[in-house]
């Protein structure tokens, strides 16, 4: 026995095609929207609205520290990896908290994880 063919009227088919076109367009736009943060490209969707403007004020060194912080590295590890002192790491952390108007390093750590932790 043959299964009955699904019948879709032409108006419904046209609406479905338009919906698919709009969904593809939205996907393409979402993939294009990235922001430069230091030397890194971050998907726009990962950056909270509150930090969109101020995140551009970070220096390349601060962003490098933030990247390792987002990967869960300790200050001593970050200092070793970037060949700077631990005190310099702390200065960068404090400067980022001030620039991003965060209450402390814990908030910075959460933001760094949001921006730089790989999605798996």
Short mmCIF file of C-alpha atoms in Angstrom, two decimals:
data_model
loop_
_atom_site.label_atom_id
_atom_site.label_comp_id
_atom_site.label_asym_id
_atom_site.label_seq_id
_atom_site.Cartn_x
_atom_site.Cartn_y
_atom_site.Cartn_z
CA UNK A 1 0.00 0.00 0.00
CA UNK A 2 1.16 3.45 -0.77
CA UNK A 3 1.03 6.08 1.95
CA UNK A 4 -1.19 9.02 1.14
CA UNK A 5 0.73 11.99 -0.18
CA UNK A 6 0.84 15.05 2.02
CA UNK A 7 -0.96 17.88 0.39
CA UNK A 8 0.15 21.39 1.16
CA UNK A 9 -1.65 24.22 -0.49
CA UNK A 10 0.45 26.74 -2.36
CA UNK A 11 -0.12 29.55 0.17
CA UNK A 12 1.16 27.41 3.02
CA UNK A 13 4.11 26.27 0.93
CA UNK A 14 4.98 29.87 0.11
CA UNK A 15 4.82 30.80 3.82
CA UNK A 16 7.09 27.90 4.71
CA UNK A 17 9.63 28.89 2.05
CA UNK A 18 9.61 32.49 3.32
CA UNK A 19 10.10 31.29 6.89
CA UNK A 20 13.06 29.12 5.83
CA UNK A 21 14.57 32.07 3.95
CA UNK A 22 14.28 34.29 7.04
CA UNK A 23 15.80 31.63 9.28
CA UNK A 24 18.80 31.21 6.95
CA UNK A 25 19.26 34.97 6.82
CA UNK A 26 19.22 35.18 10.65
CA UNK A 27 21.77 32.36 10.90
CA UNK A 28 24.08 34.07 8.40
CA UNK A 29 23.83 37.38 10.27
CA UNK A 30 24.53 35.70 13.62
CA UNK A 31 27.69 34.07 12.24
CA UNK A 32 28.94 37.38 10.87
CA UNK A 33 28.50 39.29 14.13
CA UNK A 34 31.79 39.06 15.96
CA UNK A 35 33.67 41.66 17.97
CA UNK A 36 37.40 42.19 18.16
CA UNK A 37 38.73 42.12 21.68
CA UNK A 38 42.46 42.60 21.60
CA UNK A 39 43.77 40.05 19.11
CA UNK A 40 40.72 37.80 19.47
CA UNK A 41 37.38 37.56 17.68
CA UNK A 42 34.51 36.84 20.06
CA UNK A 43 30.95 35.99 18.95
CA UNK A 44 28.75 38.98 19.68
CA UNK A 45 26.27 36.73 21.48
CA UNK A 46 28.83 36.03 24.25
CA UNK A 47 29.31 39.69 25.17
CA UNK A 48 26.77 41.11 27.64
CA UNK A 49 25.11 44.34 26.48
CA UNK A 50 26.42 46.13 29.56
CA UNK A 51 30.04 45.57 28.47
CA UNK A 52 29.79 46.15 24.72
CA UNK A 53 31.26 49.65 24.81
CA UNK A 54 33.74 49.32 27.64
CA UNK A 55 35.28 46.04 26.51
CA UNK A 56 36.88 47.80 23.55
CA UNK A 57 38.90 49.93 26.00
CA UNK A 58 40.91 46.93 27.22
CA UNK A 59 44.55 46.71 26.17
CA UNK A 60 45.99 43.66 24.39
CA UNK A 61 47.85 42.69 27.55
CA UNK A 62 44.67 42.91 29.64
CA UNK A 63 42.79 40.78 27.12
CA UNK A 64 45.58 38.19 27.15
CA UNK A 65 45.31 37.99 30.95
CA UNK A 66 41.52 37.76 30.68
CA UNK A 67 41.76 34.92 28.17
CA UNK A 68 43.89 32.79 30.50
CA UNK A 69 41.63 33.74 33.41
CA UNK A 70 38.66 32.50 31.36
CA UNK A 71 40.47 29.21 30.83
CA UNK A 72 40.70 28.80 34.61
CA UNK A 73 44.37 29.65 35.06
CA UNK A 74 45.71 31.00 38.35
CA UNK A 75 47.57 34.32 38.56
CA UNK A 76 50.94 32.56 38.90
CA UNK A 77 50.26 30.48 35.78
CA UNK A 78 49.17 33.57 33.82
CA UNK A 79 52.33 35.38 34.88
CA UNK A 80 54.50 32.48 33.72
CA UNK A 81 52.65 32.09 30.41
CA UNK A 82 52.89 35.80 29.59
CA UNK A 83 56.40 36.25 31.04
CA UNK A 84 55.28 38.99 33.44
CA UNK A 85 55.22 39.23 37.23
CA UNK A 86 52.27 38.19 39.36
CA UNK A 87 52.00 41.79 40.50
CA UNK A 88 51.55 42.89 36.88
CA UNK A 89 48.80 40.29 36.48
CA UNK A 90 47.04 41.75 39.55
CA UNK A 91 47.40 45.27 38.13
CA UNK A 92 45.82 44.14 34.85
CA UNK A 93 42.97 42.44 36.74
CA UNK A 94 42.29 45.57 38.79
CA UNK A 95 42.41 47.80 35.70
CA UNK A 96 39.94 45.53 33.89
CA UNK A 97 37.57 45.58 36.87
CA UNK A 98 37.68 49.37 36.86
CA UNK A 99 37.22 49.72 33.08
CA UNK A 100 34.37 47.20 32.97
CA UNK A 101 32.78 48.58 36.15
CA UNK A 102 32.86 45.21 37.90
CA UNK A 103 32.67 44.71 41.66
CA UNK A 104 35.73 42.50 41.78
CA UNK A 105 37.82 39.75 40.31
CA UNK A 106 35.06 37.16 40.82
CA UNK A 107 32.81 39.05 38.41
CA UNK A 108 35.76 39.44 36.03
CA UNK A 109 36.41 35.70 36.26
CA UNK A 110 32.78 34.96 35.35
CA UNK A 111 32.92 37.38 32.40
CA UNK A 112 36.24 35.92 31.21
CA UNK A 113 34.76 32.42 31.31
CA UNK A 114 31.77 33.60 29.31
CA UNK A 115 33.97 35.22 26.67
CA UNK A 116 36.85 32.76 26.37
CA UNK A 117 35.85 29.35 27.72
CA UNK A 118 35.54 27.01 24.73
CA UNK A 119 32.11 25.60 24.00
CA UNK A 120 32.17 21.81 23.92
#
